[in-house]
Amino acid sequence: MSSSAAPDAPARSRARDIDGFRGFAALSTVIFHVWQQYFRYDAHGSHPPVDNPYIGAAFSFEVIDLFFVLSAYLLTLSYARAAIDGRSTRPAKVFLFRRAIRILPLYLLAVLVVWATRNPTLPGNWRDLVEHLTFTHVFDNRRIFYTLGPTWSLSLEVMFYAVLVALGPLAVRACRPLRRRGSRVALCASGCVLLYAAPLAWIAVAHYAVGVPYTDWAVYFGPQARFGGFAAGMGLAVLTVALGRRGRLAPRASLPLCALALAGLYGLSLFSAPENAAFTFYHPLASVLWIVLLFGTLHLRRPTFWNRLLTARWPAAAGLISYSLFIWHEPVMLLLHNAGLLPTGRSGFLPAIVIVLLAAVPLAAASYWLIEYPAGLLGRLKDRSGRPREFYPQPAAR
């Protein structure tokens, strides 16, 4: 996003840490959806796959807010540097072009393949297809989880891109007249707080004042309710730029901070139940805890064993294919279930996790190398200013 390459990207070690976060989050997402597949409801109430609530809290851990926070943090950094320190940014068209080649090729292919297999005769559920192709299924209470269930979050991701390219330049222009760096930081931070508070207020009014049920998916899954995660990530970017090299944490401070954030996230999962506050405000609260964990992981004087765990080979490998794993794991799970290849009953939950991972991970690796990686090479078609790159420059005239 920025015209200055090195300062606008996390340091190489920080990038590896982030890949590790992505890897853990992708694997956790697979486990969470297998958990949902084996969760049962009947006349006697709900029956989770694991009776022990302390173990169940770990298996049912929902990490979608981490994806939102990470995305907003990384993409907001250059705008924060431009607003606070006067750096330059790439044009919006370059940003959107790079986001498009990152998201669209795999997403569009997966939507068409999965929709076609589930709609063998035309016209099929054409409205579902149109909504998924236009990222508007998040507003459809009935079809929000059709075709590719987890991709409701990609609708919010795409909407965030539009919000960022609109608000980012506005923030930069608003900060230019301010001479004091502290004033520029305060302006950017206050904008992030407002963006975070709006979804929080929406959820409170919808649940407590209007009494909208949780099954009204469009109310609680739409951008008006879930943008808090993006706002939290933007706030972390502003904080990171504001601090610069100052305030880096020593291991004796960073490790307790990370442990506290992880304990809070586990506590949210453990105590979350329909109708209670932990459930109602799970996602805004989780977003704050995720930025605490990220800050304690990334803003360091020197790496800790937690960083070494994140940058180990298998989390990094999972992070590399995390987007493909996120896209394909649910269709793979449902295909295995419909074919009778997953064990039945609650006792089949743990073996099902292994079976789904054994099937989904190789597919995700192939998807990365055959679809994501080649599509990423399209980014070389444009230079940093957004002009078509000249691959065969004419020799200068003598």
CSV table of C-alpha atoms in Angstrom, one decimal:
chain,number,residue,atom,x,y,z
A,1,MET,CA,0.0,0.0,0.0
A,2,SER,CA,2.8,2.4,0.6
A,3,SER,CA,5.4,3.6,-1.8
A,4,SER,CA,8.2,2.9,0.6
A,5,ALA,CA,8.6,-0.8,0.7
A,6,ALA,CA,10.6,-1.8,3.7
A,7,PRO,CA,9.1,0.3,6.5
A,8,ASP,CA,5.5,-0.5,5.5
A,9,ALA,CA,5.8,-4.2,5.9
A,10,PRO,CA,6.3,-5.9,9.2
A,11,ALA,CA,9.9,-7.1,9.8
A,12,ARG,CA,10.6,-10.6,8.4
A,13,SER,CA,10.3,-12.2,11.9
A,14,ARG,CA,7.0,-10.4,12.5
A,15,ALA,CA,5.7,-11.6,9.2
A,16,ARG,CA,6.5,-15.2,10.2
A,17,ASP,CA,4.7,-14.6,13.5
A,18,ILE,CA,1.7,-13.5,11.6
A,19,ASP,CA,1.8,-16.5,9.3
A,20,GLY,CA,1.9,-18.6,12.5
A,21,PHE,CA,-1.2,-16.9,13.8
A,22,ARG,CA,-2.9,-17.5,10.4
A,23,GLY,CA,-2.0,-21.2,10.5
A,24,PHE,CA,-3.3,-21.7,14.1
A,25,ALA,CA,-6.5,-19.8,13.2
A,26,ALA,CA,-7.1,-21.8,10.0
A,27,LEU,CA,-6.7,-25.1,11.9
A,28,SER,CA,-8.9,-23.9,14.7
A,29,THR,CA,-11.6,-22.9,12.2
A,30,VAL,CA,-11.6,-26.4,10.8
A,31,ILE,CA,-12.0,-27.9,14.3
A,32,PHE,CA,-14.8,-25.4,15.2
A,33,HIS,CA,-16.8,-26.3,12.1
A,34,VAL,CA,-16.4,-30.0,12.8
A,35,TRP,CA,-17.7,-29.2,16.3
A,36,GLN,CA,-20.7,-27.5,14.9
A,37,GLN,CA,-21.3,-30.5,12.6
A,38,TYR,CA,-21.5,-32.9,15.6
A,39,PHE,CA,-23.5,-30.5,17.9
A,40,ARG,CA,-27.0,-31.9,18.4
A,41,TYR,CA,-30.3,-30.4,19.5
A,42,ASP,CA,-33.4,-32.3,20.5
A,43,ALA,CA,-36.4,-32.1,22.9
A,44,HIS,CA,-34.1,-32.5,25.8
A,45,GLY,CA,-31.8,-29.6,24.9
A,46,SER,CA,-28.4,-29.2,23.3
A,47,HIS,CA,-25.8,-31.9,23.3
A,48,PRO,CA,-22.2,-30.8,22.5
A,49,PRO,CA,-19.8,-33.4,21.1
A,50,VAL,CA,-17.7,-33.2,24.3
A,51,ASP,CA,-19.5,-33.3,27.7
A,52,ASN,CA,-16.6,-31.7,29.6
A,53,PRO,CA,-17.2,-27.9,29.3
A,54,TYR,CA,-13.5,-27.1,29.9
A,55,ILE,CA,-12.4,-29.3,27.0
A,56,GLY,CA,-15.3,-28.2,24.9
A,57,ALA,CA,-14.4,-24.6,25.3
A,58,ALA,CA,-11.1,-25.3,23.6
A,59,PHE,CA,-12.7,-27.2,20.7
A,60,SER,CA,-15.5,-24.7,20.2
A,61,PHE,CA,-13.1,-21.7,20.2
A,62,GLU,CA,-14.1,-19.2,17.5
A,63,VAL,CA,-11.3,-17.3,15.9
A,64,ILE,CA,-12.9,-15.4,13.0
A,65,ASP,CA,-12.2,-12.1,14.8
A,66,LEU,CA,-8.5,-12.8,14.6
A,67,PHE,CA,-8.7,-12.9,10.8
A,68,PHE,CA,-10.5,-9.5,10.9
A,69,VAL,CA,-8.0,-8.0,13.3
A,70,LEU,CA,-5.0,-9.2,11.3
A,71,SER,CA,-6.4,-8.0,8.0
A,72,ALA,CA,-7.2,-4.5,9.3
A,73,TYR,CA,-3.9,-4.2,11.2
A,74,LEU,CA,-1.8,-5.1,8.1
A,75,LEU,CA,-3.7,-3.0,5.6
A,76,THR,CA,-4.1,0.0,7.8
A,77,LEU,CA,-0.4,0.4,8.7
A,78,SER,CA,0.5,2.4,5.6
A,79,TYR,CA,-2.4,4.8,6.0
A,80,ALA,CA,-1.5,5.2,9.7
A,81,ARG,CA,2.1,6.0,8.8
A,82,ALA,CA,0.9,8.4,6.1
A,83,ALA,CA,-1.5,10.2,8.5
A,84,ILE,CA,0.9,10.3,11.5
A,85,ASP,CA,4.3,10.5,10.0
A,86,GLY,CA,3.7,12.0,6.6
A,87,ARG,CA,4.6,8.9,4.6
A,88,SER,CA,3.1,8.3,1.1
A,89,THR,CA,0.6,5.6,0.2
A,90,ARG,CA,-0.1,3.7,-3.0
A,91,PRO,CA,-3.2,4.7,-5.0
A,92,ALA,CA,-6.5,3.1,-4.1
A,93,LYS,CA,-6.7,1.4,-7.5
A,94,VAL,CA,-3.4,-0.4,-6.7
A,95,PHE,CA,-4.6,-1.5,-3.3
A,96,LEU,CA,-7.9,-2.8,-4.7
A,97,PHE,CA,-6.1,-4.5,-7.6
A,98,ARG,CA,-3.8,-6.4,-5.2
A,99,ARG,CA,-6.7,-7.3,-2.9
A,100,ALA,CA,-8.7,-8.6,-5.9
A,101,ILE,CA,-6.0,-10.9,-7.1
A,102,ARG,CA,-5.5,-12.2,-3.6
A,103,ILE,CA,-9.2,-12.9,-2.9
A,104,LEU,CA,-11.1,-13.3,-6.1
A,105,PRO,CA,-9.6,-16.1,-8.2
A,106,LEU,CA,-9.9,-18.8,-5.5
A,107,TYR,CA,-13.2,-17.5,-4.2
A,108,LEU,CA,-14.9,-17.3,-7.5
A,109,LEU,CA,-13.7,-20.7,-8.6
A,110,ALA,CA,-14.8,-22.3,-5.3
A,111,VAL,CA,-18.2,-20.7,-5.4
A,112,LEU,CA,-18.8,-21.9,-9.0
A,113,VAL,CA,-17.6,-25.4,-8.3
A,114,VAL,CA,-19.5,-26.0,-5.1
A,115,TRP,CA,-22.7,-24.3,-6.4
A,116,ALA,CA,-22.6,-26.4,-9.6
A,117,THR,CA,-22.3,-29.6,-7.7
A,118,ARG,CA,-25.2,-28.7,-5.5
A,119,ASN,CA,-27.4,-27.4,-8.3
A,120,PRO,CA,-27.0,-30.0,-11.1
A,121,THR,CA,-30.0,-28.7,-13.0
A,122,LEU,CA,-30.5,-25.1,-14.2
A,123,PRO,CA,-31.6,-22.6,-13.1
A,124,GLY,CA,-30.8,-24.0,-9.7
A,125,ASN,CA,-30.8,-21.6,-6.7
A,126,TRP,CA,-29.7,-18.7,-8.9
A,127,ARG,CA,-30.2,-16.1,-6.2
A,128,ASP,CA,-27.7,-17.9,-4.0
A,129,LEU,CA,-25.1,-17.9,-6.8
A,130,VAL,CA,-25.7,-14.2,-7.5
A,131,GLU,CA,-25.4,-13.2,-3.9
A,132,HIS,CA,-22.2,-15.1,-3.4
A,133,LEU,CA,-20.6,-13.7,-6.5
A,134,THR,CA,-21.5,-10.2,-5.4
A,135,PHE,CA,-20.6,-10.7,-1.7
A,136,THR,CA,-24.1,-9.8,-0.6
A,137,HIS,CA,-25.1,-13.2,0.9
A,138,VAL,CA,-24.3,-11.8,4.3
A,139,PHE,CA,-27.5,-9.7,4.1
A,140,ASP,CA,-29.7,-12.7,3.3
A,141,ASN,CA,-31.0,-14.4,6.4
A,142,ARG,CA,-31.8,-17.6,4.5
A,143,ARG,CA,-28.8,-18.0,2.3
A,144,ILE,CA,-26.0,-16.4,4.4
A,145,PHE,CA,-24.4,-19.9,5.0
A,146,TYR,CA,-25.3,-21.5,1.7
A,147,THR,CA,-22.7,-22.8,-0.8
A,148,LEU,CA,-19.6,-21.8,1.2
A,149,GLY,CA,-20.7,-21.2,4.8
A,150,PRO,CA,-17.7,-19.5,6.2
A,151,THR,CA,-17.4,-17.0,3.4
A,152,TRP,CA,-19.9,-14.7,5.0
A,153,SER,CA,-16.8,-13.3,6.6
A,154,LEU,CA,-15.3,-12.6,3.1
A,155,SER,CA,-18.2,-10.3,2.4
A,156,LEU,CA,-17.2,-8.2,5.4
A,157,GLU,CA,-13.6,-8.3,4.3
A,158,VAL,CA,-14.5,-6.9,0.9
A,159,MET,CA,-16.6,-4.2,2.5
A,160,PHE,CA,-13.7,-3.3,4.8
A,161,TYR,CA,-11.5,-2.7,1.7
A,162,ALA,CA,-14.1,-0.2,0.4
A,163,VAL,CA,-14.3,1.5,3.8
A,164,LEU,CA,-10.5,1.6,4.1
A,165,VAL,CA,-9.8,3.2,0.7
A,166,ALA,CA,-12.5,5.8,1.5
A,167,LEU,CA,-11.5,6.6,5.1
A,168,GLY,CA,-7.8,6.2,4.9
A,169,PRO,CA,-7.1,9.1,2.5
A,170,LEU,CA,-9.6,11.2,4.5
A,171,ALA,CA,-7.7,10.6,7.7
A,172,VAL,CA,-4.4,11.5,5.9
A,173,ARG,CA,-5.8,14.8,4.7
A,174,ALA,CA,-7.4,15.6,8.1
A,175,CYS,CA,-4.1,15.0,9.8
A,176,ARG,CA,-2.0,17.2,7.5
A,177,PRO,CA,-2.9,20.6,9.1
A,178,LEU,CA,-2.1,19.3,12.6
A,179,ARG,CA,1.4,20.2,13.6
A,180,ARG,CA,1.7,18.1,16.7
A,181,ARG,CA,2.3,14.4,16.2
A,182,GLY,CA,0.2,13.7,19.3
A,183,SER,CA,-2.8,15.4,17.8
A,184,ARG,CA,-2.5,13.3,14.7
A,185,VAL,CA,-2.3,10.2,16.7
A,186,ALA,CA,-5.3,11.3,18.8
A,187,LEU,CA,-7.4,12.0,15.7
A,188,CYS,CA,-6.6,8.6,14.1
A,189,ALA,CA,-7.2,6.8,17.4
A,190,SER,CA,-10.6,8.5,18.0
A,191,GLY,CA,-11.7,7.4,14.5
A,192,CYS,CA,-10.9,3.8,15.4
A,193,VAL,CA,-12.8,4.1,18.7
A,194,LEU,CA,-15.9,5.4,16.9
A,195,LEU,CA,-15.7,2.6,14.4
A,196,TYR,CA,-15.5,0.1,17.2
A,197,ALA,CA,-18.2,1.6,19.3
A,198,ALA,CA,-20.8,1.7,16.5
A,199,PRO,CA,-21.2,-2.1,16.2
A,200,LEU,CA,-21.1,-2.4,20.0
A,201,ALA,CA,-24.1,0.0,20.2
A,202,TRP,CA,-25.9,-1.8,17.4
A,203,ILE,CA,-25.6,-5.2,19.2
A,204,ALA,CA,-26.8,-3.8,22.5
A,205,VAL,CA,-29.8,-2.1,20.9
A,206,ALA,CA,-30.7,-5.1,18.8
A,207,HIS,CA,-30.5,-7.6,21.6
A,208,TYR,CA,-31.6,-5.7,24.7
A,209,ALA,CA,-33.8,-2.9,23.3
A,210,VAL,CA,-35.5,-4.5,20.3
A,211,GLY,CA,-35.1,-8.1,21.3
A,212,VAL,CA,-33.9,-9.4,17.9
A,213,PRO,CA,-33.2,-13.2,18.2
A,214,TYR,CA,-29.8,-14.6,17.6
A,215,THR,CA,-31.1,-16.5,14.7
A,216,ASP,CA,-31.6,-13.3,12.8
A,217,TRP,CA,-28.2,-13.9,11.1
A,218,ALA,CA,-28.2,-10.7,9.0
A,219,VAL,CA,-28.6,-8.6,12.1
A,220,TYR,CA,-25.7,-10.1,14.0
A,221,PHE,CA,-23.4,-11.2,11.2
A,222,GLY,CA,-23.6,-8.1,9.0
A,223,PRO,CA,-21.0,-5.3,8.9
A,224,GLN,CA,-23.1,-3.2,11.3
A,225,ALA,CA,-22.5,-5.8,14.0
A,226,ARG,CA,-19.1,-7.3,13.1
A,227,PHE,CA,-16.9,-4.3,12.0
A,228,GLY,CA,-15.6,-4.0,15.5
A,229,GLY,CA,-12.9,-6.6,14.7
A,230,PHE,CA,-11.7,-4.4,11.8
A,231,ALA,CA,-11.8,-1.3,14.0
A,232,ALA,CA,-9.7,-3.1,16.6
A,233,GLY,CA,-7.1,-4.0,14.0
A,234,MET,CA,-7.0,-0.5,12.8
A,235,GLY,CA,-6.5,0.7,16.3
A,236,LEU,CA,-3.6,-1.7,16.7
A,237,ALA,CA,-2.0,-0.3,13.5
A,238,VAL,CA,-2.4,3.3,14.9
A,239,LEU,CA,-0.8,2.2,18.2
A,240,THR,CA,2.1,0.5,16.5
A,241,VAL,CA,2.9,3.6,14.4
A,242,ALA,CA,2.4,5.9,17.3
A,243,LEU,CA,4.9,4.0,19.4
A,244,GLY,CA,7.4,3.3,16.7
A,245,ARG,CA,10.4,1.8,18.3
A,246,ARG,CA,9.4,3.0,21.7
A,247,GLY,CA,7.7,0.8,24.3
A,248,ARG,CA,9.0,-2.5,23.0
A,249,LEU,CA,8.2,-5.2,25.6
A,250,ALA,CA,10.8,-7.4,27.3
A,251,PRO,CA,9.9,-11.1,27.6
A,252,ARG,CA,9.0,-10.7,31.3
A,253,ALA,CA,6.3,-8.3,30.2
A,254,SER,CA,5.2,-9.8,26.8
A,255,LEU,CA,4.7,-13.4,28.0
A,256,PRO,CA,2.3,-12.5,30.9
A,257,LEU,CA,0.5,-10.1,28.6
A,258,CYS,CA,0.0,-12.9,26.0
A,259,ALA,CA,-1.0,-15.4,28.6
A,260,LEU,CA,-3.6,-13.0,30.0
A,261,ALA,CA,-5.1,-12.4,26.5
A,262,LEU,CA,-5.2,-16.2,25.8
A,263,ALA,CA,-6.8,-16.8,29.2
A,264,GLY,CA,-9.4,-14.1,28.4
A,265,LEU,CA,-10.2,-15.6,25.1
A,266,TYR,CA,-10.6,-19.1,26.6
A,267,GLY,CA,-12.8,-17.6,29.3
A,268,LEU,CA,-15.1,-16.1,26.7
A,269,SER,CA,-15.4,-19.4,25.0
A,270,LEU,CA,-16.0,-21.2,28.3
A,271,PHE,CA,-18.6,-18.9,29.7
A,272,SER,CA,-20.4,-18.0,26.5
A,273,ALA,CA,-23.9,-19.2,26.4
A,274,PRO,CA,-27.1,-18.0,24.7
A,275,GLU,CA,-28.6,-14.9,26.3
A,276,ASN,CA,-25.6,-14.1,28.5
A,277,ALA,CA,-23.4,-11.1,28.0
A,278,ALA,CA,-20.3,-13.2,27.1
A,279,PHE,CA,-22.3,-14.6,24.1
A,280,THR,CA,-23.9,-11.3,23.1
A,281,PHE,CA,-20.7,-9.3,23.1
A,282,TYR,CA,-18.3,-12.2,22.3
A,283,HIS,CA,-16.9,-10.8,19.1
A,284,PRO,CA,-16.2,-7.2,20.2
A,285,LEU,CA,-14.6,-8.5,23.4
A,286,ALA,CA,-12.6,-11.1,21.5
A,287,SER,CA,-11.3,-8.5,19.1
A,288,VAL,CA,-9.8,-6.4,22.0
A,289,LEU,CA,-8.2,-9.5,23.4
A,290,TRP,CA,-6.8,-10.4,20.0
A,291,ILE,CA,-5.1,-7.0,19.7
A,292,VAL,CA,-3.6,-7.4,23.2
A,293,LEU,CA,-2.2,-10.8,22.1
A,294,LEU,CA,-0.9,-9.4,18.9
A,295,PHE,CA,0.7,-6.5,20.6
A,296,GLY,CA,2.4,-8.7,23.2
A,297,THR,CA,3.6,-10.9,20.3
A,298,LEU,CA,4.9,-8.4,17.8
A,299,HIS,CA,6.0,-5.3,19.8
A,300,LEU,CA,9.0,-6.9,21.4
A,301,ARG,CA,12.7,-6.2,22.2
A,302,ARG,CA,13.5,-9.8,21.4
A,303,PRO,CA,11.6,-13.0,20.5
A,304,THR,CA,10.3,-15.4,23.2
A,305,PHE,CA,9.4,-19.1,23.1
A,306,TRP,CA,5.9,-18.0,22.1
A,307,ASN,CA,7.4,-16.5,19.0
A,308,ARG,CA,9.4,-19.6,18.3
A,309,LEU,CA,6.3,-21.7,18.5
A,310,LEU,CA,4.5,-19.4,16.0
A,311,THR,CA,7.4,-19.5,13.6
A,312,ALA,CA,7.9,-23.3,13.8
A,313,ARG,CA,7.6,-25.2,10.5
A,314,TRP,CA,4.1,-26.6,10.7
A,315,PRO,CA,2.3,-23.4,11.8
A,316,ALA,CA,4.1,-21.5,9.1
A,317,ALA,CA,3.1,-24.1,6.5
A,318,ALA,CA,-0.5,-24.0,7.7
A,319,GLY,CA,-0.4,-20.2,7.5
A,320,LEU,CA,0.8,-20.4,3.9
A,321,ILE,CA,-2.3,-22.4,2.8
A,322,SER,CA,-4.6,-20.9,5.4
A,323,TYR,CA,-6.9,-19.1,2.8
A,324,SER,CA,-7.3,-22.2,0.7
A,325,LEU,CA,-7.9,-24.3,3.9
A,326,PHE,CA,-10.5,-21.7,5.0
A,327,ILE,CA,-12.3,-21.9,1.6
A,328,TRP,CA,-12.3,-25.7,1.0
A,329,HIS,CA,-12.6,-27.3,4.5
A,330,GLU,CA,-16.4,-27.0,4.8
A,331,PRO,CA,-17.3,-28.5,1.4
A,332,VAL,CA,-14.8,-31.3,2.1
A,333,MET,CA,-16.4,-32.0,5.5
A,334,LEU,CA,-19.9,-32.0,4.0
A,335,LEU,CA,-18.8,-34.2,1.1
A,336,LEU,CA,-17.3,-36.7,3.6
A,337,HIS,CA,-20.4,-36.6,5.8
A,338,ASN,CA,-22.8,-37.1,2.9
A,339,ALA,CA,-20.8,-40.0,1.6
A,340,GLY,CA,-20.9,-41.7,5.0
A,341,LEU,CA,-17.1,-41.4,5.5
A,342,LEU,CA,-17.4,-39.6,8.8
A,343,PRO,CA,-18.2,-41.6,12.0
A,344,THR,CA,-21.6,-41.0,13.5
A,345,GLY,CA,-22.6,-40.0,17.0
A,346,ARG,CA,-20.8,-37.8,19.4
A,347,SER,CA,-18.0,-40.3,19.9
A,348,GLY,CA,-17.1,-39.7,16.2
A,349,PHE,CA,-16.1,-36.1,16.8
A,350,LEU,CA,-12.4,-36.6,17.5
A,351,PRO,CA,-11.8,-39.1,14.6
A,352,ALA,CA,-13.8,-36.7,12.3
A,353,ILE,CA,-11.4,-33.9,13.0
A,354,VAL,CA,-8.5,-36.1,11.9
A,355,ILE,CA,-10.3,-37.3,8.8
A,356,VAL,CA,-11.4,-33.8,7.7
A,357,LEU,CA,-7.9,-32.5,8.2
A,358,LEU,CA,-6.3,-35.4,6.3
A,359,ALA,CA,-8.6,-34.6,3.4
A,360,ALA,CA,-8.7,-30.8,3.5
A,361,VAL,CA,-5.0,-30.0,4.1
A,362,PRO,CA,-3.6,-31.7,0.9
A,363,LEU,CA,-6.4,-30.1,-1.1
A,364,ALA,CA,-5.6,-26.7,0.4
A,365,ALA,CA,-1.9,-27.2,-0.4
A,366,ALA,CA,-2.7,-28.1,-4.0
A,367,SER,CA,-5.2,-25.1,-4.2
A,368,TYR,CA,-2.5,-22.7,-3.0
A,369,TRP,CA,0.1,-23.8,-5.5
A,370,LEU,CA,-2.3,-24.2,-8.5
A,371,ILE,CA,-4.5,-21.2,-7.9
A,372,GLU,CA,-3.4,-18.8,-5.2
A,373,TYR,CA,0.3,-18.6,-6.1
A,374,PRO,CA,-0.1,-18.2,-9.9
A,375,ALA,CA,-2.9,-15.6,-9.3
A,376,GLY,CA,-0.5,-13.7,-6.9
A,377,LEU,CA,2.0,-13.3,-9.8
A,378,LEU,CA,-0.6,-11.1,-11.5
A,379,GLY,CA,0.5,-8.4,-9.1
A,380,ARG,CA,3.6,-7.9,-11.1
A,381,LEU,CA,1.5,-6.6,-14.0
A,382,LYS,CA,1.4,-3.1,-12.3
A,383,ASP,CA,4.1,-1.0,-10.8
A,384,ARG,CA,3.8,0.8,-7.5
A,385,SER,CA,2.0,3.8,-9.1
A,386,GLY,CA,-0.6,1.6,-10.7
A,387,ARG,CA,0.7,1.9,-14.2
A,388,PRO,CA,1.1,-1.3,-16.4
A,389,ARG,CA,4.6,-2.6,-15.8
A,390,GLU,CA,7.0,-2.4,-18.8
A,391,PHE,CA,8.6,-5.8,-19.1
A,392,TYR,CA,10.4,-5.1,-22.3
A,393,PRO,CA,11.6,-1.5,-22.1
A,394,GLN,CA,12.8,0.1,-25.4
A,395,PRO,CA,16.5,0.9,-25.4
A,396,ALA,CA,17.2,4.5,-24.9
A,397,ALA,CA,17.9,6.5,-28.2
A,398,ARG,CA,21.4,7.6,-28.7
